[in-house]
Amino acid sequence: MRDERVIFSSSVDSLYRKVLAPSLTPELVDRLRARGLNLHAPLLAAYPLAVWVDCLEDTARTLHPDRPVEDGRRMLGRRMVEGYAQTLVGGAVLTLARVVGPMRSLERMQHNFRSGNNYTETRLTVLGPSQADLWFNEPQALEGFVEGVLEEGMLRVGVQKLTLHRTRHSPESATYHLEWADRAS
């Protein structure tokens, strides 16, 4: 199905194999396999978004049982950037992002997310030298995850004193307001 939203294996590899593998219990690995994500087999080229959502929720609840699932997904988003940084492409993207700075990195966010899925759309509204709104066609079922990716990504770009607030517009879109300390500060 050509229009199906999918997550590419690079995202699965970055999160599950590069950083979470030591934390995954055999029971969780079995549940992930039952949901369509077999971590003991070669990764598929892509996974349906519904499989990704189910796996993230189960993983967030299992690894962070004392936290709301949204917080657990946010932590997983941060960990995915950690894993992405360990890949050849991710290391290069994050190095370039440090050079071009946070605003130019936000301008490239759709391109960056599209390396991990086939559906992300973003629109950036620059509000000042260290302030912007970034609209995503983010499904509500992933709430928290994109926030974690943005937080960790911006910190790795070198921003200081990041604040991030989400406004949900519909079950399929949200805007993130980002502010950080200007480098001259």
Short mmCIF file of N, CA and C in Angstrom, two decimals:
data_model
loop_
_atom_site.label_atom_id
_atom_site.label_comp_id
_atom_site.label_asym_id
_atom_site.label_seq_id
_atom_site.Cartn_x
_atom_site.Cartn_y
_atom_site.Cartn_z
N MET A 1 0.85 -1.18 0.00
CA MET A 1 0.00 0.00 0.00
C MET A 1 0.90 1.24 0.00
N ARG A 2 0.84 2.00 -1.05
CA ARG A 2 1.75 3.11 -1.27
C ARG A 2 1.55 4.26 -0.28
N ASP A 3 0.33 4.54 0.14
CA ASP A 3 0.04 5.68 1.01
C ASP A 3 0.12 5.34 2.49
N GLU A 4 0.47 4.11 2.82
CA GLU A 4 0.54 3.72 4.22
C GLU A 4 1.71 4.44 4.91
N ARG A 5 1.43 4.95 6.10
CA ARG A 5 2.48 5.57 6.91
C ARG A 5 3.36 4.47 7.50
N VAL A 6 4.67 4.61 7.28
CA VAL A 6 5.60 3.60 7.78
C VAL A 6 6.80 4.25 8.46
N ILE A 7 7.41 3.47 9.33
CA ILE A 7 8.64 3.83 10.01
C ILE A 7 9.74 2.97 9.40
N PHE A 8 10.85 3.58 9.02
CA PHE A 8 11.93 2.85 8.39
C PHE A 8 12.78 2.12 9.44
N SER A 9 13.46 1.10 8.99
CA SER A 9 14.27 0.27 9.89
C SER A 9 15.34 1.08 10.61
N SER A 10 15.79 2.18 10.03
CA SER A 10 16.81 3.00 10.70
C SER A 10 16.31 3.52 12.05
N SER A 11 15.04 3.84 12.15
CA SER A 11 14.47 4.31 13.42
C SER A 11 14.43 3.16 14.43
N VAL A 12 13.99 2.01 13.97
CA VAL A 12 13.93 0.83 14.84
C VAL A 12 15.33 0.48 15.33
N ASP A 13 16.29 0.49 14.42
CA ASP A 13 17.67 0.17 14.78
C ASP A 13 18.22 1.17 15.79
N SER A 14 18.01 2.46 15.52
CA SER A 14 18.54 3.50 16.41
C SER A 14 18.01 3.37 17.82
N LEU A 15 16.72 3.09 17.96
CA LEU A 15 16.12 3.01 19.29
C LEU A 15 16.32 1.64 19.92
N TYR A 16 15.84 0.62 19.27
CA TYR A 16 15.79 -0.70 19.91
C TYR A 16 17.12 -1.43 19.93
N ARG A 17 17.87 -1.35 18.87
CA ARG A 17 19.13 -2.11 18.83
C ARG A 17 20.32 -1.33 19.36
N LYS A 18 20.40 -0.05 19.07
CA LYS A 18 21.58 0.72 19.48
C LYS A 18 21.55 1.09 20.95
N VAL A 19 20.39 1.41 21.51
CA VAL A 19 20.39 1.89 22.90
C VAL A 19 19.53 1.10 23.88
N LEU A 20 18.43 0.53 23.43
CA LEU A 20 17.54 -0.15 24.38
C LEU A 20 17.83 -1.63 24.59
N ALA A 21 18.57 -2.25 23.69
CA ALA A 21 18.77 -3.71 23.75
C ALA A 21 19.10 -4.23 25.15
N PRO A 22 20.02 -3.61 25.89
CA PRO A 22 20.33 -4.14 27.22
C PRO A 22 19.17 -4.03 28.22
N SER A 23 18.22 -3.15 27.96
CA SER A 23 17.11 -2.92 28.90
C SER A 23 15.88 -3.76 28.59
N LEU A 24 15.86 -4.43 27.46
CA LEU A 24 14.67 -5.16 27.03
C LEU A 24 14.61 -6.54 27.67
N THR A 25 13.54 -6.79 28.38
CA THR A 25 13.35 -8.10 28.99
C THR A 25 12.92 -9.09 27.91
N PRO A 26 13.15 -10.38 28.14
CA PRO A 26 12.66 -11.37 27.17
C PRO A 26 11.14 -11.28 26.97
N GLU A 27 10.42 -10.95 28.03
CA GLU A 27 8.96 -10.84 27.92
C GLU A 27 8.57 -9.68 27.01
N LEU A 28 9.26 -8.54 27.15
CA LEU A 28 8.97 -7.40 26.29
C LEU A 28 9.34 -7.72 24.85
N VAL A 29 10.48 -8.36 24.63
CA VAL A 29 10.89 -8.72 23.27
C VAL A 29 9.85 -9.65 22.64
N ASP A 30 9.30 -10.58 23.42
CA ASP A 30 8.24 -11.47 22.91
C ASP A 30 6.98 -10.69 22.55
N ARG A 31 6.61 -9.73 23.41
CA ARG A 31 5.42 -8.92 23.11
C ARG A 31 5.63 -8.06 21.87
N LEU A 32 6.84 -7.51 21.71
CA LEU A 32 7.13 -6.71 20.52
C LEU A 32 7.03 -7.58 19.27
N ARG A 33 7.55 -8.80 19.35
CA ARG A 33 7.46 -9.72 18.21
C ARG A 33 6.00 -9.99 17.87
N ALA A 34 5.17 -10.21 18.89
CA ALA A 34 3.74 -10.46 18.66
C ALA A 34 3.05 -9.24 18.03
N ARG A 35 3.58 -8.07 18.28
CA ARG A 35 3.02 -6.83 17.71
C ARG A 35 3.53 -6.57 16.29
N GLY A 36 4.56 -7.33 15.86
CA GLY A 36 5.07 -7.16 14.50
C GLY A 36 6.49 -6.65 14.41
N LEU A 37 7.19 -6.57 15.54
CA LEU A 37 8.58 -6.10 15.55
C LEU A 37 9.46 -7.20 16.13
N ASN A 38 10.06 -7.98 15.25
CA ASN A 38 10.90 -9.10 15.67
C ASN A 38 12.35 -8.62 15.72
N LEU A 39 12.85 -8.41 16.92
CA LEU A 39 14.20 -7.90 17.10
C LEU A 39 15.27 -8.98 16.97
N HIS A 40 14.85 -10.25 16.88
CA HIS A 40 15.81 -11.35 16.70
C HIS A 40 16.01 -11.71 15.23
N ALA A 41 15.25 -11.08 14.36
CA ALA A 41 15.36 -11.34 12.92
C ALA A 41 15.94 -10.09 12.25
N PRO A 42 16.41 -10.24 11.01
CA PRO A 42 16.81 -9.02 10.29
C PRO A 42 15.64 -8.05 10.24
N LEU A 43 15.94 -6.77 10.41
CA LEU A 43 14.87 -5.78 10.40
C LEU A 43 14.25 -5.68 9.01
N LEU A 44 12.94 -5.43 8.98
CA LEU A 44 12.26 -5.17 7.72
C LEU A 44 12.67 -3.78 7.24
N ALA A 45 12.45 -3.51 5.98
CA ALA A 45 12.76 -2.18 5.45
C ALA A 45 11.90 -1.12 6.12
N ALA A 46 10.65 -1.47 6.42
CA ALA A 46 9.72 -0.51 7.02
C ALA A 46 8.68 -1.26 7.84
N TYR A 47 8.10 -0.55 8.81
CA TYR A 47 7.06 -1.09 9.69
C TYR A 47 5.87 -0.14 9.66
N PRO A 48 4.65 -0.70 9.64
CA PRO A 48 3.47 0.17 9.68
C PRO A 48 3.50 1.06 10.93
N LEU A 49 3.02 2.28 10.78
CA LEU A 49 2.98 3.22 11.90
C LEU A 49 2.25 2.61 13.09
N ALA A 50 1.18 1.87 12.85
CA ALA A 50 0.43 1.27 13.96
C ALA A 50 1.30 0.31 14.78
N VAL A 51 2.17 -0.43 14.13
CA VAL A 51 3.09 -1.33 14.84
C VAL A 51 4.04 -0.51 15.70
N TRP A 52 4.60 0.56 15.13
CA TRP A 52 5.52 1.44 15.85
C TRP A 52 4.85 2.03 17.09
N VAL A 53 3.63 2.53 16.91
CA VAL A 53 2.88 3.14 18.02
C VAL A 53 2.67 2.13 19.13
N ASP A 54 2.20 0.93 18.77
CA ASP A 54 1.96 -0.12 19.77
C ASP A 54 3.24 -0.51 20.49
N CYS A 55 4.32 -0.64 19.74
CA CYS A 55 5.59 -1.04 20.35
C CYS A 55 6.14 0.05 21.27
N LEU A 56 6.05 1.31 20.84
CA LEU A 56 6.50 2.40 21.70
C LEU A 56 5.71 2.46 22.99
N GLU A 57 4.40 2.28 22.89
CA GLU A 57 3.57 2.34 24.09
C GLU A 57 3.93 1.22 25.06
N ASP A 58 4.05 0.00 24.54
CA ASP A 58 4.41 -1.13 25.40
C ASP A 58 5.79 -0.91 26.01
N THR A 59 6.73 -0.44 25.21
CA THR A 59 8.09 -0.21 25.70
C THR A 59 8.10 0.89 26.75
N ALA A 60 7.38 1.98 26.50
CA ALA A 60 7.32 3.09 27.47
C ALA A 60 6.72 2.61 28.79
N ARG A 61 5.64 1.85 28.72
CA ARG A 61 4.98 1.36 29.95
C ARG A 61 5.88 0.37 30.70
N THR A 62 6.62 -0.43 29.96
CA THR A 62 7.47 -1.45 30.58
C THR A 62 8.73 -0.84 31.20
N LEU A 63 9.39 0.04 30.46
CA LEU A 63 10.66 0.60 30.95
C LEU A 63 10.45 1.75 31.94
N HIS A 64 9.29 2.37 31.89
CA HIS A 64 9.00 3.51 32.78
C HIS A 64 7.63 3.34 33.43
N PRO A 65 7.45 2.27 34.20
CA PRO A 65 6.12 1.95 34.74
C PRO A 65 5.59 2.98 35.73
N ASP A 66 6.47 3.77 36.30
CA ASP A 66 6.06 4.76 37.29
C ASP A 66 5.72 6.10 36.67
N ARG A 67 5.79 6.21 35.34
CA ARG A 67 5.56 7.48 34.66
C ARG A 67 4.34 7.37 33.74
N PRO A 68 3.67 8.49 33.45
CA PRO A 68 2.62 8.46 32.42
C PRO A 68 3.23 8.02 31.09
N VAL A 69 2.45 7.35 30.26
CA VAL A 69 2.98 6.80 29.01
C VAL A 69 3.55 7.90 28.12
N GLU A 70 2.98 9.09 28.14
CA GLU A 70 3.52 10.20 27.34
C GLU A 70 4.94 10.54 27.77
N ASP A 71 5.20 10.53 29.08
CA ASP A 71 6.56 10.79 29.57
C ASP A 71 7.50 9.67 29.15
N GLY A 72 7.01 8.44 29.20
CA GLY A 72 7.83 7.31 28.76
C GLY A 72 8.18 7.41 27.28
N ARG A 73 7.20 7.83 26.46
CA ARG A 73 7.48 8.01 25.02
C ARG A 73 8.48 9.15 24.82
N ARG A 74 8.38 10.21 25.62
CA ARG A 74 9.34 11.31 25.51
C ARG A 74 10.75 10.80 25.80
N MET A 75 10.89 9.98 26.83
CA MET A 75 12.21 9.41 27.15
C MET A 75 12.71 8.53 26.02
N LEU A 76 11.81 7.79 25.39
CA LEU A 76 12.20 6.96 24.25
C LEU A 76 12.63 7.81 23.06
N GLY A 77 11.96 8.94 22.84
CA GLY A 77 12.37 9.86 21.78
C GLY A 77 13.78 10.37 22.00
N ARG A 78 14.09 10.70 23.24
CA ARG A 78 15.45 11.16 23.56
C ARG A 78 16.45 10.05 23.31
N ARG A 79 16.10 8.84 23.71
CA ARG A 79 17.01 7.70 23.52
C ARG A 79 17.21 7.39 22.04
N MET A 80 16.16 7.61 21.22
CA MET A 80 16.32 7.34 19.80
C MET A 80 17.36 8.27 19.19
N VAL A 81 17.37 9.54 19.60
CA VAL A 81 18.38 10.47 19.10
C VAL A 81 19.77 10.01 19.54
N GLU A 82 19.85 9.50 20.76
CA GLU A 82 21.13 8.95 21.25
C GLU A 82 21.61 7.82 20.33
N GLY A 83 20.70 6.94 19.97
CA GLY A 83 21.05 5.85 19.06
C GLY A 83 21.35 6.34 17.65
N TYR A 84 20.58 7.30 17.20
CA TYR A 84 20.80 7.88 15.86
C TYR A 84 22.19 8.50 15.77
N ALA A 85 22.63 9.12 16.85
CA ALA A 85 23.96 9.74 16.87
C ALA A 85 25.06 8.70 16.71
N GLN A 86 24.77 7.44 17.00
CA GLN A 86 25.75 6.37 16.89
C GLN A 86 25.85 5.81 15.47
N THR A 87 24.94 6.24 14.59
CA THR A 87 24.99 5.76 13.20
C THR A 87 25.85 6.71 12.36
N LEU A 88 26.31 6.24 11.24
CA LEU A 88 27.12 7.06 10.34
C LEU A 88 26.33 8.29 9.89
N VAL A 89 25.10 8.07 9.42
CA VAL A 89 24.28 9.18 8.94
C VAL A 89 23.92 10.12 10.09
N GLY A 90 23.49 9.56 11.21
CA GLY A 90 23.10 10.38 12.35
C GLY A 90 24.25 11.20 12.89
N GLY A 91 25.41 10.62 12.98
CA GLY A 91 26.57 11.36 13.45
C GLY A 91 26.88 12.54 12.53
N ALA A 92 26.77 12.32 11.22
CA ALA A 92 27.02 13.40 10.26
C ALA A 92 25.95 14.48 10.35
N VAL A 93 24.69 14.09 10.46
CA VAL A 93 23.59 15.06 10.56
C VAL A 93 23.74 15.91 11.81
N LEU A 94 24.05 15.29 12.93
CA LEU A 94 24.19 16.05 14.18
C LEU A 94 25.43 16.94 14.18
N THR A 95 26.49 16.51 13.54
CA THR A 95 27.67 17.35 13.42
C THR A 95 27.36 18.58 12.57
N LEU A 96 26.70 18.37 11.44
CA LEU A 96 26.30 19.49 10.59
C LEU A 96 25.36 20.43 11.34
N ALA A 97 24.43 19.86 12.11
CA ALA A 97 23.48 20.68 12.86
C ALA A 97 24.19 21.59 13.85
N ARG A 98 25.23 21.11 14.48
CA ARG A 98 26.00 21.96 15.41
C ARG A 98 26.65 23.13 14.67
N VAL A 99 27.07 22.87 13.43
CA VAL A 99 27.73 23.91 12.65
C VAL A 99 26.72 24.96 12.17
N VAL A 100 25.59 24.52 11.64
CA VAL A 100 24.61 25.46 11.07
C VAL A 100 23.74 26.11 12.13
N GLY A 101 23.67 25.52 13.32
CA GLY A 101 22.92 26.12 14.41
C GLY A 101 21.48 25.64 14.51
N PRO A 102 20.84 26.03 15.59
CA PRO A 102 19.50 25.51 15.88
C PRO A 102 18.43 25.91 14.87
N MET A 103 18.41 27.15 14.44
CA MET A 103 17.33 27.58 13.54
C MET A 103 17.41 26.88 12.20
N ARG A 104 18.60 26.81 11.63
CA ARG A 104 18.75 26.09 10.35
C ARG A 104 18.45 24.61 10.53
N SER A 105 18.76 24.07 11.69
CA SER A 105 18.43 22.67 11.96
C SER A 105 16.92 22.47 12.00
N LEU A 106 16.21 23.41 12.62
CA LEU A 106 14.74 23.32 12.65
C LEU A 106 14.16 23.43 11.24
N GLU A 107 14.78 24.25 10.39
CA GLU A 107 14.32 24.38 9.00
C GLU A 107 14.41 23.04 8.27
N ARG A 108 15.36 22.21 8.66
CA ARG A 108 15.58 20.91 8.01
C ARG A 108 14.87 19.76 8.71
N MET A 109 14.01 20.07 9.67
CA MET A 109 13.41 19.02 10.49
C MET A 109 12.59 18.02 9.67
N GLN A 110 11.84 18.49 8.68
CA GLN A 110 11.07 17.55 7.87
C GLN A 110 12.00 16.57 7.17
N HIS A 111 13.07 17.08 6.60
CA HIS A 111 14.05 16.22 5.94
C HIS A 111 14.64 15.22 6.94
N ASN A 112 14.98 15.70 8.14
CA ASN A 112 15.57 14.82 9.15
C ASN A 112 14.60 13.70 9.56
N PHE A 113 13.35 14.05 9.81
CA PHE A 113 12.37 13.04 10.20
C PHE A 113 12.07 12.08 9.06
N ARG A 114 12.12 12.58 7.83
CA ARG A 114 11.83 11.73 6.68
C ARG A 114 12.92 10.69 6.45
N SER A 115 14.06 10.82 7.10
CA SER A 115 15.05 9.75 7.01
C SER A 115 14.62 8.56 7.87
N GLY A 116 13.64 8.78 8.75
CA GLY A 116 13.16 7.70 9.62
C GLY A 116 11.74 7.26 9.36
N ASN A 117 10.99 8.02 8.54
CA ASN A 117 9.62 7.63 8.19
C ASN A 117 9.24 8.24 6.85
N ASN A 118 8.07 7.89 6.35
CA ASN A 118 7.66 8.39 5.03
C ASN A 118 6.54 9.43 5.10
N TYR A 119 6.24 9.96 6.27
CA TYR A 119 5.04 10.79 6.36
C TYR A 119 5.22 12.15 7.05
N THR A 120 6.27 12.36 7.78
CA THR A 120 6.37 13.59 8.57
C THR A 120 6.39 14.83 7.69
N GLU A 121 5.55 15.79 8.05
CA GLU A 121 5.55 17.11 7.45
C GLU A 121 5.73 18.12 8.58
N THR A 122 6.49 19.17 8.31
CA THR A 122 6.69 20.22 9.30
C THR A 122 6.58 21.58 8.62
N ARG A 123 6.25 22.58 9.42
CA ARG A 123 6.27 23.97 8.97
C ARG A 123 6.87 24.80 10.10
N LEU A 124 7.88 25.55 9.79
CA LEU A 124 8.58 26.37 10.78
C LEU A 124 8.13 27.81 10.67
N THR A 125 7.83 28.40 11.82
CA THR A 125 7.56 29.84 11.91
C THR A 125 8.60 30.42 12.85
N VAL A 126 9.48 31.23 12.31
CA VAL A 126 10.53 31.86 13.11
C VAL A 126 9.92 33.06 13.83
N LEU A 127 10.09 33.11 15.14
CA LEU A 127 9.53 34.18 15.96
C LEU A 127 10.60 35.13 16.49
N GLY A 128 11.84 34.75 16.36
CA GLY A 128 12.96 35.56 16.82
C GLY A 128 14.23 34.77 16.62
N PRO A 129 15.39 35.31 16.98
CA PRO A 129 16.65 34.62 16.74
C PRO A 129 16.79 33.30 17.50
N SER A 130 16.07 33.15 18.59
CA SER A 130 16.15 31.91 19.37
C SER A 130 14.76 31.48 19.84
N GLN A 131 13.80 31.64 18.92
CA GLN A 131 12.42 31.29 19.25
C GLN A 131 11.69 30.92 17.96
N ALA A 132 10.97 29.80 17.99
CA ALA A 132 10.26 29.36 16.79
C ALA A 132 9.10 28.46 17.17
N ASP A 133 8.13 28.39 16.27
CA ASP A 133 7.05 27.41 16.35
C ASP A 133 7.29 26.40 15.23
N LEU A 134 7.17 25.13 15.56
CA LEU A 134 7.37 24.07 14.58
C LEU A 134 6.13 23.19 14.57
N TRP A 135 5.36 23.28 13.47
CA TRP A 135 4.15 22.48 13.29
C TRP A 135 4.53 21.11 12.73
N PHE A 136 3.90 20.08 13.27
CA PHE A 136 4.09 18.69 12.81
C PHE A 136 2.74 18.08 12.50
N ASN A 137 2.71 17.20 11.53
CA ASN A 137 1.54 16.35 11.33
C ASN A 137 1.72 15.10 12.20
N GLU A 138 1.86 15.34 13.48
CA GLU A 138 2.16 14.28 14.45
C GLU A 138 0.89 13.62 14.97
N PRO A 139 0.78 12.31 14.83
CA PRO A 139 -0.38 11.64 15.39
C PRO A 139 -0.39 11.73 16.93
N GLN A 140 -1.57 11.94 17.48
CA GLN A 140 -1.70 12.03 18.93
C GLN A 140 -1.21 10.77 19.62
N ALA A 141 -1.29 9.64 18.94
CA ALA A 141 -0.85 8.37 19.52
C ALA A 141 0.65 8.35 19.79
N LEU A 142 1.40 9.31 19.22
CA LEU A 142 2.85 9.40 19.46
C LEU A 142 3.20 10.53 20.42
N GLU A 143 2.20 11.11 21.02
CA GLU A 143 2.43 12.29 21.86
C GLU A 143 3.53 12.01 22.89
N GLY A 144 4.44 12.94 22.95
CA GLY A 144 5.60 12.81 23.84
C GLY A 144 6.84 12.39 23.08
N PHE A 145 6.72 11.50 22.13
CA PHE A 145 7.89 10.97 21.42
C PHE A 145 8.61 12.06 20.63
N VAL A 146 7.87 12.80 19.80
CA VAL A 146 8.48 13.86 19.01
C VAL A 146 9.09 14.91 19.95
N GLU A 147 8.41 15.20 21.04
CA GLU A 147 8.93 16.14 22.02
C GLU A 147 10.31 15.70 22.51
N GLY A 148 10.46 14.42 22.81
CA GLY A 148 11.75 13.90 23.25
C GLY A 148 12.81 13.99 22.17
N VAL A 149 12.42 13.71 20.92
CA VAL A 149 13.37 13.82 19.81
C VAL A 149 13.83 15.27 19.67
N LEU A 150 12.89 16.21 19.74
CA LEU A 150 13.25 17.62 19.62
C LEU A 150 14.14 18.06 20.77
N GLU A 151 13.78 17.68 21.99
CA GLU A 151 14.59 18.07 23.16
C GLU A 151 16.03 17.60 23.01
N GLU A 152 16.19 16.31 22.77
CA GLU A 152 17.54 15.75 22.69
C GLU A 152 18.29 16.29 21.48
N GLY A 153 17.60 16.42 20.35
CA GLY A 153 18.24 16.95 19.16
C GLY A 153 18.73 18.38 19.36
N MET A 154 17.90 19.21 19.96
CA MET A 154 18.30 20.61 20.19
C MET A 154 19.45 20.70 21.18
N LEU A 155 19.43 19.86 22.20
CA LEU A 155 20.55 19.88 23.15
C LEU A 155 21.84 19.44 22.47
N ARG A 156 21.75 18.47 21.58
CA ARG A 156 22.94 18.02 20.86
C ARG A 156 23.43 19.05 19.83
N VAL A 157 22.53 19.93 19.40
CA VAL A 157 22.92 21.02 18.52
C VAL A 157 23.67 22.08 19.33
N GLY A 158 23.47 22.08 20.64
CA GLY A 158 24.21 22.99 21.49
C GLY A 158 23.40 24.10 22.11
N VAL A 159 22.06 24.03 22.02
CA VAL A 159 21.26 25.09 22.64
C VAL A 159 21.34 24.99 24.16
N GLN A 160 21.17 26.14 24.78
CA GLN A 160 21.18 26.24 26.24
C GLN A 160 19.78 26.68 26.69
N LYS A 161 19.38 26.23 27.86
CA LYS A 161 18.12 26.67 28.48
C LYS A 161 16.93 26.51 27.56
N LEU A 162 16.78 25.34 26.99
CA LEU A 162 15.67 25.05 26.08
C LEU A 162 14.36 24.96 26.84
N THR A 163 13.33 25.61 26.32
CA THR A 163 11.96 25.39 26.77
C THR A 163 11.17 24.95 25.55
N LEU A 164 10.25 24.03 25.78
CA LEU A 164 9.49 23.41 24.70
C LEU A 164 8.08 23.19 25.19
N HIS A 165 7.10 23.70 24.44
CA HIS A 165 5.69 23.52 24.79
C HIS A 165 4.93 23.05 23.57
N ARG A 166 4.03 22.10 23.77
CA ARG A 166 3.24 21.55 22.67
C ARG A 166 1.81 22.06 22.76
N THR A 167 1.26 22.39 21.59
CA THR A 167 -0.16 22.70 21.46
C THR A 167 -0.74 21.69 20.48
N ARG A 168 -1.71 20.92 20.93
CA ARG A 168 -2.35 19.93 20.07
C ARG A 168 -3.49 20.60 19.32
N HIS A 169 -3.49 20.50 17.97
CA HIS A 169 -4.53 21.13 17.15
C HIS A 169 -5.63 20.15 16.77
N SER A 170 -5.25 18.91 16.60
CA SER A 170 -6.19 17.86 16.19
C SER A 170 -5.52 16.52 16.51
N PRO A 171 -6.21 15.42 16.32
CA PRO A 171 -5.55 14.12 16.53
C PRO A 171 -4.36 13.88 15.60
N GLU A 172 -4.23 14.72 14.58
CA GLU A 172 -3.16 14.53 13.59
C GLU A 172 -2.17 15.67 13.47
N SER A 173 -2.26 16.70 14.33
CA SER A 173 -1.29 17.78 14.22
C SER A 173 -1.06 18.48 15.55
N ALA A 174 0.18 18.96 15.70
CA ALA A 174 0.59 19.68 16.90
C ALA A 174 1.65 20.69 16.52
N THR A 175 1.75 21.74 17.32
CA THR A 175 2.80 22.74 17.15
C THR A 175 3.64 22.76 18.41
N TYR A 176 4.95 22.81 18.20
CA TYR A 176 5.90 22.91 19.30
C TYR A 176 6.47 24.32 19.31
N HIS A 177 6.37 24.97 20.45
CA HIS A 177 6.99 26.28 20.63
C HIS A 177 8.33 26.03 21.32
N LEU A 178 9.41 26.46 20.68
CA LEU A 178 10.76 26.25 21.21
C LEU A 178 11.40 27.61 21.46
N GLU A 179 12.04 27.73 22.61
CA GLU A 179 12.84 28.91 22.94
C GLU A 179 14.12 28.42 23.61
N TRP A 180 15.19 29.15 23.36
CA TRP A 180 16.47 28.78 23.96
C TRP A 180 17.29 30.04 24.16
N ALA A 181 18.32 29.91 24.96
CA ALA A 181 19.21 31.04 25.20
C ALA A 181 20.02 31.32 23.94
N ASP A 182 20.07 32.56 23.55
CA ASP A 182 20.86 32.95 22.39
C ASP A 182 22.32 32.64 22.67
N ARG A 183 23.06 32.20 21.67
CA ARG A 183 24.48 31.85 21.86
C ARG A 183 25.30 32.99 22.42
N ALA A 184 24.89 34.23 22.13
CA ALA A 184 25.62 35.39 22.63
C ALA A 184 25.36 35.62 24.12
N SER A 185 24.30 34.99 24.65
CA SER A 185 23.94 35.20 26.07
C SER A 185 24.94 34.59 27.01
#
